[in-house]
Amino acid sequence: MSNRASYHEGFAPRDGRPLYPSLWEGCDGAWSPHLGSTGLSLRDWSGRGRHGTLTDMTADDWVVSGGKYALDFDGSNDYVSVPSAAGSVFSKEQFSFSGWVFVRANVLYGSMISKDQNPPYAFSFRDASGGGLWEVVANGTRIVIDPAVITLSRWTHFAVTRTTSGSELFRDGKSVATGTAGTITANADLVYFGTDYGPGTGRHLNGHLDDIRVYDRVLSVADIRLLASGRGVAYELAPRKAYSLPST
């Protein structure tokens, strides 16, 4: 007999168990281009059904980077929109998100992820004084700023946690900045990848994204370090167990 599993349960699409089950606890969305092209829809592997829609993008925007698939954003007009809900992440007092980003060129603004409340809640890359910085913006106010200029043309992992008392930014598994909690608007506005709160803003990412994940809990430092240890680590399987039919 076999022990069938699915991504809906947090497992890979073959027999096995997740090597790190904690990375699926409280997961409210998991969008992972490295698992392979899904055309003009970006699959949500969390089981929540919040599949993203690629806009002003084509099949050619599924690219191979670092030996794995990723979604490419040209810094001009393309983005992914994801349905939200009033009770989902970005409407709660405590949440976390994480993702991998490869910035190809400095732009004025270019978000990894943003909530279409206006002003937005966004995790954005901006060109400041000739150097690129990452910042968390809530209702138009910068609440956390990464003190280091990002290195272009390399994959970097970022995570943000938010509680009622404040926010914390992690880069490559290490805490690099803290700030206030910022104001969150509870509504069902769209969530965007690759743009700063929607089309028509002229604020678009120039680079690649992979393995964007949102949680309805505050990730532990251990979980963040796991997510930062490799693209797609949440999908790694423990060794298969041998199954045999009962003797008769």
CSV table of C-alpha atoms in Angstrom, one decimal:
chain,number,residue,atom,x,y,z
A,1,MET,CA,0.0,0.0,0.0
A,2,SER,CA,1.1,3.6,-0.6
A,3,ASN,CA,0.8,6.7,1.4
A,4,ARG,CA,-0.4,9.3,-1.1
A,5,ALA,CA,0.2,12.9,-0.4
A,6,SER,CA,-0.5,16.3,-2.1
A,7,TYR,CA,0.6,19.9,-2.0
A,8,HIS,CA,-2.7,20.7,-0.4
A,9,GLU,CA,-1.5,18.8,2.7
A,10,GLY,CA,1.9,20.5,2.4
A,11,PHE,CA,3.7,17.5,0.7
A,12,ALA,CA,5.2,17.0,-2.6
A,13,PRO,CA,3.2,15.3,-5.4
A,14,ARG,CA,4.5,11.9,-4.8
A,15,ASP,CA,4.7,9.6,-1.8
A,16,GLY,CA,6.5,11.1,1.1
A,17,ARG,CA,6.4,13.5,4.0
A,18,PRO,CA,7.7,17.1,4.2
A,19,LEU,CA,11.1,17.2,5.7
A,20,TYR,CA,10.1,20.5,7.5
A,21,PRO,CA,6.4,20.3,8.4
A,22,SER,CA,6.6,23.5,10.4
A,23,LEU,CA,7.0,25.5,7.2
A,24,TRP,CA,3.4,24.6,6.3
A,25,GLU,CA,1.9,25.5,9.6
A,26,GLY,CA,-0.2,28.6,9.3
A,27,CYS,CA,0.7,28.9,5.6
A,28,ASP,CA,-1.9,31.2,3.9
A,29,GLY,CA,-0.4,31.1,0.5
A,30,ALA,CA,2.5,29.6,-1.3
A,31,TRP,CA,3.5,30.6,-4.9
A,32,SER,CA,6.5,28.7,-6.2
A,33,PRO,CA,7.5,29.2,-9.8
A,34,HIS,CA,10.5,26.9,-9.3
A,35,LEU,CA,8.0,23.9,-9.4
A,36,GLY,CA,7.5,24.6,-13.1
A,37,SER,CA,5.6,26.7,-15.5
A,38,THR,CA,1.8,26.9,-15.1
A,39,GLY,CA,1.2,29.3,-18.1
A,40,LEU,CA,-0.6,32.6,-17.4
A,41,SER,CA,-1.7,31.5,-13.9
A,42,LEU,CA,0.6,31.3,-10.9
A,43,ARG,CA,-0.4,28.3,-8.8
A,44,ASP,CA,-1.1,28.7,-5.1
A,45,TRP,CA,0.3,25.4,-3.5
A,46,SER,CA,-1.1,26.1,0.0
A,47,GLY,CA,-4.5,24.7,-0.8
A,48,ARG,CA,-6.2,28.1,-0.3
A,49,GLY,CA,-6.9,28.3,-4.1
A,50,ARG,CA,-5.5,31.9,-4.4
A,51,HIS,CA,-4.0,31.4,-7.8
A,52,GLY,CA,-2.4,34.4,-9.3
A,53,THR,CA,-3.0,36.0,-12.7
A,54,LEU,CA,0.0,37.0,-14.9
A,55,THR,CA,-0.7,40.4,-16.5
A,56,ASP,CA,1.3,41.8,-19.4
A,57,MET,CA,3.4,38.7,-19.2
A,58,THR,CA,3.9,35.7,-21.5
A,59,ALA,CA,5.1,32.1,-21.3
A,60,ASP,CA,8.6,33.5,-22.0
A,61,ASP,CA,8.5,35.1,-18.5
A,62,TRP,CA,9.0,31.6,-17.0
A,63,VAL,CA,12.8,31.6,-17.0
A,64,VAL,CA,15.5,29.4,-15.5
A,65,SER,CA,17.7,31.2,-13.0
A,66,GLY,CA,20.0,29.5,-10.6
A,67,GLY,CA,19.1,26.1,-12.0
A,68,LYS,CA,15.4,26.5,-11.2
A,69,TYR,CA,12.4,28.1,-12.8
A,70,ALA,CA,11.5,31.7,-11.7
A,71,LEU,CA,9.1,34.4,-12.8
A,72,ASP,CA,10.8,37.3,-14.7
A,73,PHE,CA,9.6,40.9,-14.4
A,74,ASP,CA,10.8,43.5,-16.8
A,75,GLY,CA,10.5,46.6,-14.7
A,76,SER,CA,8.0,48.1,-17.1
A,77,ASN,CA,4.4,47.0,-16.7
A,78,ASP,CA,4.1,43.4,-15.8
A,79,TYR,CA,2.8,42.0,-12.5
A,80,VAL,CA,0.9,39.1,-10.9
A,81,SER,CA,-2.4,39.8,-9.1
A,82,VAL,CA,-3.7,37.4,-6.4
A,83,PRO,CA,-7.2,37.4,-4.9
A,84,SER,CA,-7.4,38.3,-1.2
A,85,ALA,CA,-10.1,38.2,1.5
A,86,ALA,CA,-10.9,40.5,4.4
A,87,GLY,CA,-9.9,37.8,6.9
A,88,SER,CA,-6.7,36.7,5.2
A,89,VAL,CA,-3.1,37.9,5.7
A,90,PHE,CA,-2.6,41.7,5.5
A,91,SER,CA,-5.9,42.0,7.4
A,92,LYS,CA,-4.6,40.5,10.6
A,93,GLU,CA,-2.6,41.9,13.5
A,94,GLN,CA,0.1,39.2,13.2
A,95,PHE,CA,1.5,37.7,10.0
A,96,SER,CA,4.7,37.0,8.1
A,97,PHE,CA,5.8,36.7,4.5
A,98,SER,CA,8.9,35.5,2.8
A,99,GLY,CA,10.3,35.2,-0.7
A,100,TRP,CA,13.3,35.0,-2.9
A,101,VAL,CA,14.2,37.9,-5.2
A,102,PHE,CA,16.8,38.5,-7.9
A,103,VAL,CA,17.1,42.2,-8.7
A,104,ARG,CA,18.5,42.8,-12.1
A,105,ALA,CA,18.6,46.6,-12.1
A,106,ASN,CA,17.8,49.5,-9.8
A,107,VAL,CA,14.3,51.1,-10.2
A,108,LEU,CA,12.5,53.8,-8.4
A,109,TYR,CA,10.2,51.3,-6.8
A,110,GLY,CA,9.7,47.6,-7.3
A,111,SER,CA,7.7,45.5,-4.9
A,112,MET,CA,8.1,41.8,-4.1
A,113,ILE,CA,4.7,41.8,-2.6
A,114,SER,CA,2.1,44.5,-1.9
A,115,LYS,CA,-1.5,44.9,-0.7
A,116,ASP,CA,-3.7,47.1,-2.9
A,117,GLN,CA,-4.9,49.3,-0.1
A,118,ASN,CA,-4.2,53.0,-1.0
A,119,PRO,CA,-1.8,53.9,0.4
A,120,PRO,CA,-0.4,50.4,0.2
A,121,TYR,CA,1.2,47.9,2.5
A,122,ALA,CA,4.2,46.8,0.5
A,123,PHE,CA,7.7,45.3,0.7
A,124,SER,CA,9.5,47.3,-1.9
A,125,PHE,CA,12.8,47.8,-3.5
A,126,ARG,CA,13.7,51.4,-4.2
A,127,ASP,CA,16.6,53.2,-5.7
A,128,ALA,CA,17.7,55.7,-3.1
A,129,SER,CA,20.7,58.0,-3.7
A,130,GLY,CA,22.1,55.6,-6.3
A,131,GLY,CA,21.9,52.5,-4.1
A,132,GLY,CA,19.0,50.0,-3.9
A,133,LEU,CA,17.4,49.5,-0.5
A,134,TRP,CA,14.5,47.3,0.6
A,135,GLU,CA,11.8,48.9,2.8
A,136,VAL,CA,8.4,47.9,4.3
A,137,VAL,CA,5.7,50.6,3.7
A,138,ALA,CA,2.4,50.7,5.6
A,139,ASN,CA,-0.2,53.2,4.5
A,140,GLY,CA,2.4,55.3,2.8
A,141,THR,CA,4.8,55.4,5.8
A,142,ARG,CA,8.2,53.6,5.8
A,143,ILE,CA,8.2,51.4,8.9
A,144,VAL,CA,11.3,49.3,8.3
A,145,ILE,CA,14.3,50.0,6.1
A,146,ASP,CA,17.1,47.6,5.3
A,147,PRO,CA,20.4,49.4,6.0
A,148,ALA,CA,22.4,47.6,3.4
A,149,VAL,CA,22.5,48.2,-0.4
A,150,ILE,CA,21.3,45.1,-2.1
A,151,THR,CA,23.7,43.2,-4.3
A,152,LEU,CA,22.3,43.1,-7.9
A,153,SER,CA,22.1,39.9,-10.0
A,154,ARG,CA,22.0,37.4,-7.1
A,155,TRP,CA,19.3,35.6,-5.3
A,156,THR,CA,18.4,37.0,-1.9
A,157,HIS,CA,15.9,35.7,0.6
A,158,PHE,CA,13.8,38.2,2.6
A,159,ALA,CA,11.2,37.7,5.3
A,160,VAL,CA,9.1,40.1,7.3
A,161,THR,CA,7.2,39.5,10.5
A,162,ARG,CA,4.6,41.7,12.0
A,163,THR,CA,3.0,41.8,15.5
A,164,THR,CA,0.9,44.4,17.2
A,165,SER,CA,4.0,46.0,18.6
A,166,GLY,CA,6.3,46.1,15.6
A,167,SER,CA,7.8,44.6,12.4
A,168,GLU,CA,11.1,42.9,11.8
A,169,LEU,CA,13.0,42.4,8.5
A,170,PHE,CA,15.2,39.4,7.8
A,171,ARG,CA,17.7,39.1,4.9
A,172,ASP,CA,19.2,35.7,4.1
A,173,GLY,CA,18.0,34.4,7.5
A,174,LYS,CA,19.4,37.2,9.6
A,175,SER,CA,17.5,40.0,11.3
A,176,VAL,CA,18.7,43.3,9.8
A,177,ALA,CA,16.1,45.9,10.9
A,178,THR,CA,13.1,46.5,13.1
A,179,GLY,CA,10.3,49.1,13.0
A,180,THR,CA,6.8,49.9,14.0
A,181,ALA,CA,3.8,47.7,13.2
A,182,GLY,CA,2.2,50.2,10.8
A,183,THR,CA,-1.5,50.5,10.0
A,184,ILE,CA,-3.3,47.6,8.3
A,185,THR,CA,-6.5,48.1,6.4
A,186,ALA,CA,-8.9,45.0,6.6
A,187,ASN,CA,-10.4,44.6,3.2
A,188,ALA,CA,-10.4,42.2,0.3
A,189,ASP,CA,-8.2,44.2,-2.1
A,190,LEU,CA,-5.9,42.4,-4.4
A,191,VAL,CA,-2.4,41.3,-3.5
A,192,TYR,CA,0.3,42.0,-6.1
A,193,PHE,CA,3.7,40.5,-6.9
A,194,GLY,CA,6.2,42.6,-8.8
A,195,THR,CA,4.4,46.0,-8.5
A,196,ASP,CA,3.7,48.5,-5.8
A,197,TYR,CA,-0.1,48.4,-5.3
A,198,GLY,CA,-1.4,47.8,-8.7
A,199,PRO,CA,-1.1,48.7,-12.4
A,200,GLY,CA,-0.6,52.2,-13.7
A,201,THR,CA,1.8,53.2,-10.9
A,202,GLY,CA,5.0,52.9,-12.9
A,203,ARG,CA,6.5,51.0,-10.0
A,204,HIS,CA,7.6,47.6,-11.2
A,205,LEU,CA,10.3,45.1,-10.2
A,206,ASN,CA,13.1,44.5,-12.7
A,207,GLY,CA,14.2,40.9,-11.8
A,208,HIS,CA,13.0,37.5,-10.8
A,209,LEU,CA,10.8,36.2,-8.0
A,210,ASP,CA,10.4,32.7,-6.5
A,211,ASP,CA,8.8,30.9,-3.6
A,212,ILE,CA,6.6,33.7,-2.1
A,213,ARG,CA,4.9,32.6,1.0
A,214,VAL,CA,2.5,34.3,3.5
A,215,TYR,CA,1.6,33.1,7.0
A,216,ASP,CA,-1.1,34.0,9.5
A,217,ARG,CA,1.4,33.7,12.3
A,218,VAL,CA,4.8,35.1,13.2
A,219,LEU,CA,7.5,32.9,11.8
A,220,SER,CA,10.1,31.7,14.3
A,221,VAL,CA,13.7,32.6,13.6
A,222,ALA,CA,14.4,28.9,13.0
A,223,ASP,CA,11.7,28.7,10.4
A,224,ILE,CA,13.0,31.8,8.6
A,225,ARG,CA,16.5,30.4,8.6
A,226,LEU,CA,15.1,27.2,7.1
A,227,LEU,CA,13.3,29.1,4.3
A,228,ALA,CA,16.5,31.1,3.7
A,229,SER,CA,18.6,27.9,3.4
A,230,GLY,CA,17.5,27.2,-0.1
A,231,ARG,CA,14.8,28.0,-2.7
A,232,GLY,CA,12.0,25.5,-2.3
A,233,VAL,CA,13.2,23.9,0.9
A,234,ALA,CA,9.6,23.7,2.2
A,235,TYR,CA,8.9,21.1,-0.5
A,236,GLU,CA,11.8,18.8,0.4
A,237,LEU,CA,10.8,15.3,1.4
A,238,ALA,CA,12.0,13.1,4.1
A,239,PRO,CA,13.3,9.7,2.9
A,240,ARG,CA,10.5,7.4,1.7
A,241,LYS,CA,9.3,4.7,4.0
A,242,ALA,CA,9.0,1.2,2.7
A,243,TYR,CA,5.4,-0.1,2.7
A,244,SER,CA,4.5,-3.7,2.5
A,245,LEU,CA,1.3,-5.6,2.4
A,246,PRO,CA,0.3,-7.3,5.6
A,247,SER,CA,1.0,-11.0,5.7
A,248,THR,CA,-1.9,-13.4,5.3
